[in-house]
Short mmCIF file of C-alpha atoms in Angstrom, two decimals:
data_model
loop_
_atom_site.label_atom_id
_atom_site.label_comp_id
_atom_site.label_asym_id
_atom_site.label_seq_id
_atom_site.Cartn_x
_atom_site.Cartn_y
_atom_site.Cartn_z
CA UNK A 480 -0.79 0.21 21.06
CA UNK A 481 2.55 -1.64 21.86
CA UNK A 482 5.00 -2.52 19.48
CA UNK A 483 5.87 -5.52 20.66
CA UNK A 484 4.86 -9.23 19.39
CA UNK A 485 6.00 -12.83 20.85
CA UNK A 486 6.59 -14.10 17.21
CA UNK A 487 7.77 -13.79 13.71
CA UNK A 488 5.05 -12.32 10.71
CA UNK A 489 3.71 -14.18 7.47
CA UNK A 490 1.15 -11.32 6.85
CA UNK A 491 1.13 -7.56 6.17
CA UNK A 492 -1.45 -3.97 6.28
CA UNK A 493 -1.65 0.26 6.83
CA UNK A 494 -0.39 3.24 4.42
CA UNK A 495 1.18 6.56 4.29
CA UNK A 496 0.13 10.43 4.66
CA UNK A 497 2.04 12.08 2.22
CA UNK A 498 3.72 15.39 3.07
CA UNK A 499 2.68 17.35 -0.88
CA UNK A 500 6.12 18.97 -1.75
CA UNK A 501 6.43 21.41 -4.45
CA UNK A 502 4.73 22.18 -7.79
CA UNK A 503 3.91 18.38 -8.24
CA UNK A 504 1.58 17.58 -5.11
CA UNK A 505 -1.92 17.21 -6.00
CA UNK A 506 -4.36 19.50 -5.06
CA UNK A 507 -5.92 18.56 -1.50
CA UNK A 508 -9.57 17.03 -1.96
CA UNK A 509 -11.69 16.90 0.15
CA UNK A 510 -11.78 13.85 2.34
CA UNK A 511 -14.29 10.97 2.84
CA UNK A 512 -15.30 10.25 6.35
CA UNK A 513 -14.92 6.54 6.66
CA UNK A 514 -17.36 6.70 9.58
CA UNK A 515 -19.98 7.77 7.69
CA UNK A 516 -20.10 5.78 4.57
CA UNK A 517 -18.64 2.41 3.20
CA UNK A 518 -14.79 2.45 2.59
CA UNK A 519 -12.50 0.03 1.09
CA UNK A 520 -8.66 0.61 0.26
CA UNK A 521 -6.83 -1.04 -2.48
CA UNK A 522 -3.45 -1.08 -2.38
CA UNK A 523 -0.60 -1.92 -5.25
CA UNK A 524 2.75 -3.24 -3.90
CA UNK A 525 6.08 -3.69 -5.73
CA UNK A 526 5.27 -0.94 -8.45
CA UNK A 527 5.48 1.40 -9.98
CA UNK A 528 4.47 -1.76 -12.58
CA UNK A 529 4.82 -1.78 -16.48
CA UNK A 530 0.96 -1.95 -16.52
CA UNK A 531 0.90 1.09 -13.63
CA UNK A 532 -0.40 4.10 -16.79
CA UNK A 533 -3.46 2.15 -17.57
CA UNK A 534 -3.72 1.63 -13.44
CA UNK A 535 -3.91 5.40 -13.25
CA UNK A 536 -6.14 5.98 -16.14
CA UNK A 537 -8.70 3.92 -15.17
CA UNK A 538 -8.75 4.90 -11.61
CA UNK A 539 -8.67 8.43 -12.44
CA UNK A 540 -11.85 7.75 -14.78
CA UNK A 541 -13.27 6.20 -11.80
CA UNK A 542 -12.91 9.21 -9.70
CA UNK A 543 -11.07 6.50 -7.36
CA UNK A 544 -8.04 6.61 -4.95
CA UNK A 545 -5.54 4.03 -4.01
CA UNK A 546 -2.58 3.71 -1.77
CA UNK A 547 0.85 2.42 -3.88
CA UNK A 548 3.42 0.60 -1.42
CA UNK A 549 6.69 1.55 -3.97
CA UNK A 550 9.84 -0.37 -4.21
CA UNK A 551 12.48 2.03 -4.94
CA UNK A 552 13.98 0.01 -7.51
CA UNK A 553 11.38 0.62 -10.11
CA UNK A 554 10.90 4.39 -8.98
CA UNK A 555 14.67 4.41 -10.65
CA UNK A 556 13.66 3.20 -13.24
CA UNK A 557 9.27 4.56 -13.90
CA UNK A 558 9.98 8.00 -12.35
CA UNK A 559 6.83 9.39 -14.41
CA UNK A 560 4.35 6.49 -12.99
CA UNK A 561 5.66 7.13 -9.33
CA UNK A 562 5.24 11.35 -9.88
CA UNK A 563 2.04 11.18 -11.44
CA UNK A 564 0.56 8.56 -8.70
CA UNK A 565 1.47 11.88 -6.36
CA UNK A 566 0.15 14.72 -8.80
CA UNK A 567 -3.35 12.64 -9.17
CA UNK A 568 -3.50 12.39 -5.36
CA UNK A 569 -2.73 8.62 -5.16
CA UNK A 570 -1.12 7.97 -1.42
CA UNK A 571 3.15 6.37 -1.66
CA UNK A 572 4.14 4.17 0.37
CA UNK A 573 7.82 2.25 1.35
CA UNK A 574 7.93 -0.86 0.30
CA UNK A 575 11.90 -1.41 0.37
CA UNK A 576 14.34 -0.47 -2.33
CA UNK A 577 14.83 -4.30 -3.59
CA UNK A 578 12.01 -6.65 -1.57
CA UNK A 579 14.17 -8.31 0.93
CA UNK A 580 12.98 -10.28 3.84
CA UNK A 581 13.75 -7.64 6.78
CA UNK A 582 13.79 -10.61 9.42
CA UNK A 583 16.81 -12.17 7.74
CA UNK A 584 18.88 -9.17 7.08
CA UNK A 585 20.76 -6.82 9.69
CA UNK A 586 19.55 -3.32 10.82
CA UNK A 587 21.79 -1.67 8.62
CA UNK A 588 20.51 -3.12 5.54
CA UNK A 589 16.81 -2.44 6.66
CA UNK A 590 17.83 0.70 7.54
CA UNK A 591 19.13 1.13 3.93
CA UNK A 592 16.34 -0.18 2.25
CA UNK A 593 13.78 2.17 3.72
CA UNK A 594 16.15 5.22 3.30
CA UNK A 595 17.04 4.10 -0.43
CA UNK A 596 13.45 4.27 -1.17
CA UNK A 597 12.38 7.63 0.81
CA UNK A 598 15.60 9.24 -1.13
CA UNK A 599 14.46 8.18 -4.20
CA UNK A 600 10.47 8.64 -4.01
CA UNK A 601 10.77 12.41 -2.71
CA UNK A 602 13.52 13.08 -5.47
CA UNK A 603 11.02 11.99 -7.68
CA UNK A 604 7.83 12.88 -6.67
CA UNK A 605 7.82 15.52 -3.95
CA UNK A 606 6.15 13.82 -1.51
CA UNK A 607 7.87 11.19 1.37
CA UNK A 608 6.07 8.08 2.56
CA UNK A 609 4.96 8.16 5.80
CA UNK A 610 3.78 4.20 5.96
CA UNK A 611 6.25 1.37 5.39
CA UNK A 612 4.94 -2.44 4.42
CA UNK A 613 7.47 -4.74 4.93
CA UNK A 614 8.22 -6.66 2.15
CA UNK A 615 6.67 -10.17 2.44
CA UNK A 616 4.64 -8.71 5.33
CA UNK A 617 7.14 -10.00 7.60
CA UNK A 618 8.62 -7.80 10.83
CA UNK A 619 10.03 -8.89 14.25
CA UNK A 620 10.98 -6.31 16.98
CA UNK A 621 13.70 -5.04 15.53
CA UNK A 622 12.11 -3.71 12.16
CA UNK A 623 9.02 -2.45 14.32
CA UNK A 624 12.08 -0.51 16.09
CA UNK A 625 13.91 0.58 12.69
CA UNK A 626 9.95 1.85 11.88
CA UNK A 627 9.80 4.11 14.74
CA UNK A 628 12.83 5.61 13.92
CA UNK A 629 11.81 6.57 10.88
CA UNK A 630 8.74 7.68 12.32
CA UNK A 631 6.35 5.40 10.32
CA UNK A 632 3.75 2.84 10.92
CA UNK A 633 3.63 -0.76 8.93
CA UNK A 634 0.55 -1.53 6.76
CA UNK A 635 -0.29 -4.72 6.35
CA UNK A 636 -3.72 -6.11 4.72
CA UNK A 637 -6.99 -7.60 5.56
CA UNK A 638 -7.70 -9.99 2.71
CA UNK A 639 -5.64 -9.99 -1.11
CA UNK A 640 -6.79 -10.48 -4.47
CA UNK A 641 -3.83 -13.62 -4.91
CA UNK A 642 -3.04 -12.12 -8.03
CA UNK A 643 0.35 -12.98 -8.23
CA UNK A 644 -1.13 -16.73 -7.98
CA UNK A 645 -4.08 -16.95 -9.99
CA UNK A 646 -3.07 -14.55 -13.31
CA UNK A 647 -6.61 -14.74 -14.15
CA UNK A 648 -9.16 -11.75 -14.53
CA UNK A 649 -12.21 -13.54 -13.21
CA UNK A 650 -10.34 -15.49 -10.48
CA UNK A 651 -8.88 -11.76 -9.22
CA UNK A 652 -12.29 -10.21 -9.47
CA UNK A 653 -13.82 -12.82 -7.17
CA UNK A 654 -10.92 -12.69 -4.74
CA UNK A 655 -11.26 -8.95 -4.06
CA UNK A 656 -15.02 -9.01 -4.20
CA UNK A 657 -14.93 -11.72 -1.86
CA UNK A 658 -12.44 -9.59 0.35
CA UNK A 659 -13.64 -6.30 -0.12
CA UNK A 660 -15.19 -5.39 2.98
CA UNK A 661 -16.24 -2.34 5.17
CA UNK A 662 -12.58 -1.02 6.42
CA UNK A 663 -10.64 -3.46 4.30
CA UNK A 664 -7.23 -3.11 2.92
CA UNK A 665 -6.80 -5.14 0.03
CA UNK A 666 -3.47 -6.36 -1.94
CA UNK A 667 -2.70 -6.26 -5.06
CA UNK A 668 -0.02 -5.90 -7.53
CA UNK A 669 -0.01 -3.60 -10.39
CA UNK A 670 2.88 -5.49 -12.03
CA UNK A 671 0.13 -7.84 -13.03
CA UNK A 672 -1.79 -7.49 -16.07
CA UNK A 673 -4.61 -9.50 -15.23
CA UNK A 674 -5.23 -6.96 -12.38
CA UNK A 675 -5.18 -4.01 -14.34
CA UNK A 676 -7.25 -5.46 -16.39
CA UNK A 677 -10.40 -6.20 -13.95
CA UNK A 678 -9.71 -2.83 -12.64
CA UNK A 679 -12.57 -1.18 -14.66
CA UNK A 680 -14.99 -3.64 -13.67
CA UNK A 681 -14.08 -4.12 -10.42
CA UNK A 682 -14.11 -0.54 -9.33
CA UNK A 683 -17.93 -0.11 -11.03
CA UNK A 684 -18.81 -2.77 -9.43
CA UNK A 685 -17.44 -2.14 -5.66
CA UNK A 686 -19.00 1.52 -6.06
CA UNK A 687 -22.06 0.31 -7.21
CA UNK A 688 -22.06 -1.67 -3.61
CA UNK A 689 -21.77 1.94 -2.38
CA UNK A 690 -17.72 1.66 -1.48
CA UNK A 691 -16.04 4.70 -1.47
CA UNK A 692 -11.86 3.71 -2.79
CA UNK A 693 -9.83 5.66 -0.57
CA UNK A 694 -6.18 5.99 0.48
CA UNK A 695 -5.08 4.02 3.44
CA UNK A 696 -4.73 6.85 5.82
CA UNK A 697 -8.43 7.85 4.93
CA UNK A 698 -9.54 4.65 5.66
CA UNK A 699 -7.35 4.06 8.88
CA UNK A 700 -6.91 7.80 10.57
CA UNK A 701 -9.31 7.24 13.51
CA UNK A 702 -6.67 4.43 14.61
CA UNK A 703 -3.83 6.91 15.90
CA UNK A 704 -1.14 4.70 14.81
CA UNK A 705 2.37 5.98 16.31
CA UNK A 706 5.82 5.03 14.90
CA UNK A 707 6.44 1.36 14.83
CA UNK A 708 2.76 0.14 15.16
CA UNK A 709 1.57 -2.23 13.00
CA UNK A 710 -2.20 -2.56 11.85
CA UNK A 711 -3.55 -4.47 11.09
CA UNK A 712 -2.51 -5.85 14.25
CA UNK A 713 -1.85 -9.99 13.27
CA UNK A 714 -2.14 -12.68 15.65
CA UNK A 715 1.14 -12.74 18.09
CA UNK A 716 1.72 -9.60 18.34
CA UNK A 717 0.70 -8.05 22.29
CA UNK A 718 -1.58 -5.26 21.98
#
């Protein structure tokens, strides 16, 4: 798959296989075969949120998994969300250290902003991302290249909950219902009560559709992404 596009981005999609690193890595569980059965992932950008504890409680209740694209910023300053998200097998990804728009800054400040945030998430945690989403979604050439270098894929999503727009616990729950497909990445924000909120019902209800709630490398490890791809692959960019 090439890495090249004929145009700017306004989406984003993909995730991360961690690397476990010392006594904090969860314990490897066994993995769901997304070719057999129905899988959906959910992923949370811009945390780890104030609401992120309740986020993990209920998942973990759930028996669930989901994929966290970090900002670096607010590793600083939640270190215990970010290392339990690791120890209760939850999948980290980059996210940037402060949410910039990577098409309107230099290479060197990308370059920062992804190194920032690996720095500070395997401090933390143990465990590096190995799947960036660019902030806003957006990429051009040049960040796909500044991806390969660091030897990660970009994520983007197939459908989000809008719950940064709506703030509202029904609206969100219809959203991501509405979204939640077979194979679907779905956004969402765990900065956002509402969210956390419908998280209970929302997860009993997907898995009583028969969705499994995996990481995003579960869901997407058949696609033998390389360093720099993007997937899901948006319109303008040359396959």
């Amino acid at each position: 798959m090439s890495r090249h596009f004929a145009s700017l981005l306004a989406i984003a999609v993909v995730a991360v296989t961690l690397t476990p690193g010392g006594a904090s890595a969860a314990p490897k569980e066994k993995e769901v075969d997304c070719t057999q059965v129905k899988c959906v992932a959910l992923t949370f950008d811009d945390g780890p949120g104030k609401y992120a504890g309740v986020l993990l409680d209920t998942l973990k209740k759930h028996n669930a998994k989901a994929t966290f694209f970090l900002e670096g910023q607010y590793v600083k300053s939640r270190p215990a969300f970010a290392k339990r998200m690791a120890v209760e097998g939850h999948e980290l990804g980059n996210h940037s250290y402060s949410h910039p728009n990577f098409t309107t800054i230099g290479p060197a400040a990308i370059r920062s902003e992804i190194q920032k945030t690996q720095d500070i998430v395997k401090q933390v945690t143990g465990v590096e991302p190995k799947l960036l989403r660019p902030p806003y979604g957006m990429a051009d050439l040049q960040v796909s290249d500044i991806a390969a270098e660091f030897g990660m894929p970009m994520i983007l999503w197939t459908g989000g909950s809008r719950d940064w727009e709506s703030k509202n616990e029904e609206a969100i729950k219809k959203q991501t219902l509405a979204v939640a497909k077979q194979g679907s990445i779905v956004l969402m924000h765990d900065w956002v009560k509402q969210t956390v909120d419908s998280m209970p019902s929302l997860i009993k209800t997907l898995q009583n559709k028969g969705y499994h709630l995996v990481t995003v490398s579960e869901l997407i490890k058949d696609q033998k992404l390389e360093p720099g791809d993007i997937f899901p692959v948006p319109e303008g960019w040359e396959k």
